[in-house]
């Protein structure tokens, strides 16, 4: 969750600044380096994040890649950056040329907004032409956050990422093909469904008819699924609102008496020896008058039952179970001074 929040903050920053960023160098400093920092790598440590990482490529000496992330003195991720206004094209990238002479298994091409991660699934030591994972940081899906987290310094594992890379790559391509077929169904796609539900000969006329039917069927199915999700979300929101309304109604029935407030002040007078008064908070309910530590329901200090025929103070043991002790008047609360102070000790070890 922390990584997701950090990525969202960076995305907000990018949206605010991008129109003021003119150069590739500015893109690196404003967008890319903060992203590397979010992955847990120290961009100020030249043994961990190396700018202008140099590689010798045969006759071409001194080829450089913008950044390399180093682990155990070897690059684990090489990064090439573009101006945020540029489209990413791996074919003109130095990553292609450098990948096969390095020991890294991962390369990143980015303009600070679009991120494309590559490896060598098709041919070992040769970077694939297509990324196995890509995302837009300004339009980030939850599933993408989970994949980004795998590149975090604290959890980076080459084998785990590689095992998942193949699945990611194929899922991405399958999704693209599904989208193409829904928009413009191929004969093979139409025939798959028509052959299952039509007993006659699949003539050209029949295929034309089923092409339209398949397209409509998928459109309706997707629309219904979207409506179902919206309906579920709206119902969930209604349930939450109704619950809040019930709580408000119940709360409106609660009347805090002067006697309860006076009893609260007695408890505060006892507990202030161990606690600042601002940490001792009361919550009045229809059933009892509760006094809590830090306004936290899981940290009850005591409960006062003063509105019935008999009066009680509820004290809590190590298991936070309440035991009621009868009192004649609220002044009797002073008799339970030790018990109240011991209750404070229950939370000092948490």
C-alpha atoms as one frame of an Amber mdcrd trajectory, in Angstrom:
protein
   0.000   0.000   0.000   2.887   2.381   0.795   4.386   1.878  -2.689   1.015
   2.544  -4.307   0.689   5.803  -2.370   4.219   6.856  -3.339   3.571   6.093
  -7.013   0.341   8.088  -6.882   2.209  11.056  -5.377   4.845  10.850  -8.111
   2.117  10.680 -10.781   0.493  13.818  -9.333   3.864  15.573  -9.386   4.423
  14.561 -13.020   1.040  15.918 -14.071   1.829  19.215 -12.372   5.368  19.618
 -13.745   5.472  18.007 -17.185   4.503  21.125 -19.140   7.480  22.893 -17.557
   9.947  20.105 -18.400  11.682  20.721 -21.717  14.748  18.458 -21.861  15.681
  14.820 -21.435  17.993  15.734 -18.579  15.147  17.454 -16.737  12.946  14.423
 -17.336  15.569  12.223 -15.702  15.899  14.372 -12.604  12.209  15.222 -12.126
  10.568  11.917 -13.096  12.954   8.965 -13.481  15.263   9.380 -10.489  12.299
   9.718  -8.070  10.926   6.461  -9.518  14.243   4.699  -8.911  14.171   6.044
  -5.347  10.682   4.577  -4.869  12.134   1.186  -5.728  14.363   1.522  -2.680
  17.650   2.305  -4.464  19.850   5.160  -3.318  20.341   7.463  -6.318  23.050
   9.308  -4.379  25.096   6.140  -3.958  27.258   5.627  -7.085  27.897   2.008
  -6.143  24.172   1.295  -6.264  22.831   3.582  -8.994  25.428   4.390 -11.660
  24.668   7.254 -14.061  26.142   7.146 -17.573  27.038   3.478 -17.162  29.753
   2.623 -19.692  29.960  -0.492 -21.841  32.436  -1.458 -24.555  30.720  -2.886
 -27.621  33.325  -4.440 -29.881  34.792  -1.699 -32.043  32.478   0.857 -30.491
  34.106   1.891 -27.221  32.546   3.899 -24.432  28.859   3.261 -25.209  26.791
   4.558 -22.321  23.388   3.761 -20.893  21.689   6.405 -18.731  21.553   4.413
 -15.492  22.453   0.992 -14.170  21.227  -0.389 -10.869  23.994  -2.450  -9.301
  23.744  -5.418  -6.955  26.794  -7.424  -5.873  28.889  -5.288  -8.231  26.881
  -6.404 -11.275  24.111  -4.525 -13.122  20.664  -5.980 -12.436  18.696  -3.357
 -14.380  19.886  -0.998 -17.093  17.793   2.072 -17.840  17.568   4.318 -20.865
  15.636   7.565 -20.603  13.903   9.750 -23.150  12.296  13.164 -22.967   8.762
  12.789 -21.625   7.422  14.181 -24.918   9.108  11.426 -26.956   7.481   8.147
 -27.903   9.385   5.068 -26.853  11.008   3.015 -29.592  13.230   0.133 -28.607
  14.547  -0.201 -32.176  16.520   3.022 -31.871  17.546   2.220 -28.318  21.057
   1.614 -27.030  19.519  -0.964 -24.720  19.389  -3.419 -27.610  23.084  -2.987
 -28.312  24.202  -3.090 -24.700  21.984  -5.854 -23.324  23.853  -8.786 -24.850
  27.259  -7.769 -23.478  26.081  -7.140 -19.937  25.171  -9.625 -17.251  21.826
  -8.004 -16.590  18.598  -9.831 -17.340  16.401  -6.731 -17.310  16.277  -3.442
 -19.188  13.979  -0.476 -18.762  13.083   2.065 -21.425  11.192   5.085 -20.106
  10.261   8.689 -20.745   9.295   9.138 -17.100   5.624   8.479 -17.848   5.631
   5.341 -19.969   7.730   2.468 -18.604   8.679  -0.615 -20.628  10.535  -3.551
 -19.047  12.419  -6.024 -21.243  14.209  -9.324 -20.745  15.476 -12.165 -22.974
  12.614 -14.662 -23.154  12.879 -15.286 -26.911  16.632 -15.750 -27.160  19.054
 -15.829 -24.245  21.321 -12.774 -23.881  19.423 -10.962 -26.628  16.847  -8.441
 -25.537  13.298  -9.175 -26.706  11.773  -6.746 -29.173   8.605  -6.475 -27.088
   8.446  -5.587 -23.395   7.063  -8.206 -21.023   5.666  -5.484 -18.765   4.699
  -1.873 -19.386   2.637   0.786 -17.683   1.722   4.460 -17.648   2.498   5.900
 -14.218  -0.255   8.524 -14.606  -2.843   5.802 -15.220  -1.710   3.034 -12.921
  -3.673  -0.177 -12.339  -3.461  -2.174  -9.097  -2.073  -5.163 -10.988   0.780
  -2.992 -12.297   1.696  -1.888  -8.755   2.117  -5.549  -7.777   4.517  -6.088
 -10.669   6.482  -2.898  -9.937   6.910  -4.073  -6.344   8.870  -7.099  -7.601
  11.631  -4.729  -8.751  11.889  -3.133  -5.300  15.282  -3.529  -3.659  13.750
  -5.334  -0.682  12.149  -8.071  -2.800  14.176  -8.196  -6.024  14.599 -11.808
  -7.142  15.798 -12.468 -10.696  14.318 -15.949 -10.939  10.895 -14.966  -9.605
  10.641 -12.047 -12.015  11.757 -14.196 -14.944   9.260 -16.934 -14.048   6.480
 -14.350 -14.088   7.757 -12.429 -17.132   6.688 -15.085 -19.619   3.132 -15.126
 -18.246   2.943 -11.344 -18.298   4.146 -11.199 -21.881   1.643 -13.766 -23.157
  -1.263 -12.334 -21.163  -0.567  -8.911 -22.654  -0.551 -10.332 -26.193  -3.699
 -12.389 -25.564  -5.523  -9.300 -24.318  -4.493  -7.422 -27.451  -5.774 -10.235
 -29.657  -9.065 -10.427 -27.763  -9.527  -6.684 -28.207  -8.830  -6.989 -31.947
 -11.299  -9.872 -32.320 -14.030  -8.027 -30.435 -13.607  -4.926 -32.568 -13.206
  -6.762 -35.881 -13.854 -10.527 -35.594 -11.763 -12.731 -37.874 -13.251 -15.665
 -39.817 -11.519 -18.129 -37.484 -12.999 -16.406 -34.436 -16.513 -16.282 -35.903
 -16.290 -19.899 -37.096 -15.350 -21.011 -33.553 -18.747 -19.879 -32.243 -20.860
 -20.451 -35.333 -19.784 -24.090 -35.599 -20.950 -24.739 -32.038 -24.472 -23.333
 -32.446 -25.310 -23.543 -36.182 -26.011 -26.966 -37.679 -26.077 -25.951 -41.327
 -23.304 -25.236 -43.785 -21.245 -22.179 -42.962 -21.657 -20.331 -46.248 -20.279
 -16.856 -46.874 -23.706 -15.371 -46.169 -24.008 -17.281 -42.890 -20.508 -16.208
 -41.854 -21.320 -12.561 -42.576 -24.434 -12.862 -40.439 -22.561 -14.537 -37.585
 -19.751 -11.964 -37.749 -22.288  -9.291 -36.839 -23.918 -11.529 -34.218 -20.607
 -12.394 -32.548 -19.638  -8.723 -32.400 -23.024  -7.774 -30.892 -22.920 -10.655
 -28.411 -19.510  -9.637 -27.084 -20.585  -5.988 -26.907 -23.678  -6.919 -24.904
 -21.724  -9.277 -22.632 -19.099  -6.656 -21.832 -21.799  -4.024 -21.249 -23.663
  -6.343 -18.871 -20.474  -7.158 -16.944 -19.731  -3.441 -16.554 -23.292  -2.778
 -15.376 -23.068  -5.653 -12.882 -19.893  -4.202 -11.402 -21.408  -0.719 -11.261
 -24.569  -2.107  -9.659 -22.492  -3.969  -7.075 -20.405  -0.861  -6.339 -23.521
   1.333  -6.015 -25.234  -1.194  -3.739 -22.118  -1.387  -1.601 -22.103   2.407
  -1.339 -25.802   2.410  -0.390 -25.170  -0.189   2.337 -22.305   1.907   3.736
 -24.484   5.036   3.692 -27.366   3.211   5.397 -24.981   1.904   8.059 -23.661
   5.439   8.652 -27.218   6.742   8.901 -28.140   4.059  11.450 -25.059   4.936
  13.503 -25.973   8.623  13.349 -29.538   7.853  14.473 -28.290   5.690  17.328
 -25.761   8.349  18.309 -28.491  11.006  18.307 -30.381   8.992  20.935 -27.426
   9.153  23.326 -27.681  11.826  25.999 -24.571  12.380  28.099 -25.578  13.267
  31.656 -23.830  15.661  34.025 -23.162  12.698  36.325 -21.314  10.852  33.527
 -19.193  13.901  32.761 -18.348  14.307  36.448 -17.401  10.610  36.634 -15.193
  11.084  33.563 -13.376  13.936  35.288 -12.738  11.666  38.304 -11.217   8.991
  36.047  -9.049  11.645  34.347  -7.880  12.905  37.750  -6.749   9.360  38.630
  -5.139   8.477  35.308  -3.341  11.741  34.655  -0.564  10.481  36.925   0.392
   8.111  34.113  -1.194   9.686  31.039  -1.485  13.118  29.432  -5.132  14.165
  29.701  -5.542  14.500  25.927  -5.059  10.720  25.582  -8.034   9.970  27.870
 -11.165  10.170  25.725 -14.787   9.241  26.362 -17.381   7.784  24.031 -20.960
   7.695  25.231 -23.266   4.966  23.926 -26.809   3.851  24.698 -25.458   0.937
  26.755 -22.559   2.477  28.669 -20.215   5.435  29.030 -16.835   4.282  27.749
 -13.434   5.799  28.540 -10.668   4.930  26.086  -6.958   5.403  25.592  -6.216
   7.438  22.447  -9.868   7.228  21.365  -9.184   3.603  20.386 -11.942   1.022
  20.930  -9.284  -1.652  21.344  -7.828   0.209  24.331 -10.652   0.538  26.883
  -9.667   2.036  30.225 -13.020   1.498  31.914 -16.767   1.630  31.365 -19.309
   3.401  33.512 -22.863   2.114  33.833 -24.724   4.910  35.553 -28.124   5.168
  33.897 -29.772   1.996  35.257 -31.190   1.335  38.683 -27.768   0.333  39.993
 -24.405   1.880  39.212 -21.324  -0.058  38.099 -17.788   0.578  36.966 -16.491
  -1.862  34.346 -12.816  -2.768  34.747 -10.629  -4.713  32.284  -8.228  -7.603
  32.907  -5.216  -8.785  30.874  -7.517 -10.360  28.276  -9.492  -7.104  28.050
 -12.593  -8.751  29.457 -14.860  -6.464  31.427 -15.720  -7.125  35.064 -18.439
  -4.952  36.605 -18.011  -3.675  40.129 -20.988  -2.065  41.931 -20.634   1.518
  43.213 -23.017   3.563  45.319 -21.958   6.956  43.997 -19.436   8.161  41.440
 -17.105   9.055  44.330 -16.609   5.295  44.793 -14.579   5.347  41.549 -11.649
   6.483  43.703 -11.749   3.057  45.415 -10.605   1.474  42.141  -7.605   3.743
  41.625  -5.062   0.887  41.559  -7.121  -1.165  39.103  -7.437   1.807  36.738
  -3.712   2.509  36.838  -2.968  -1.196  36.198  -5.198  -1.064  33.125  -2.954
   1.645  31.672  -0.059  -0.796  32.060  -1.807  -3.268  29.736  -1.125  -0.964
  26.786   2.393   0.137  27.684   3.741  -3.212  26.427   1.812  -3.139  23.131
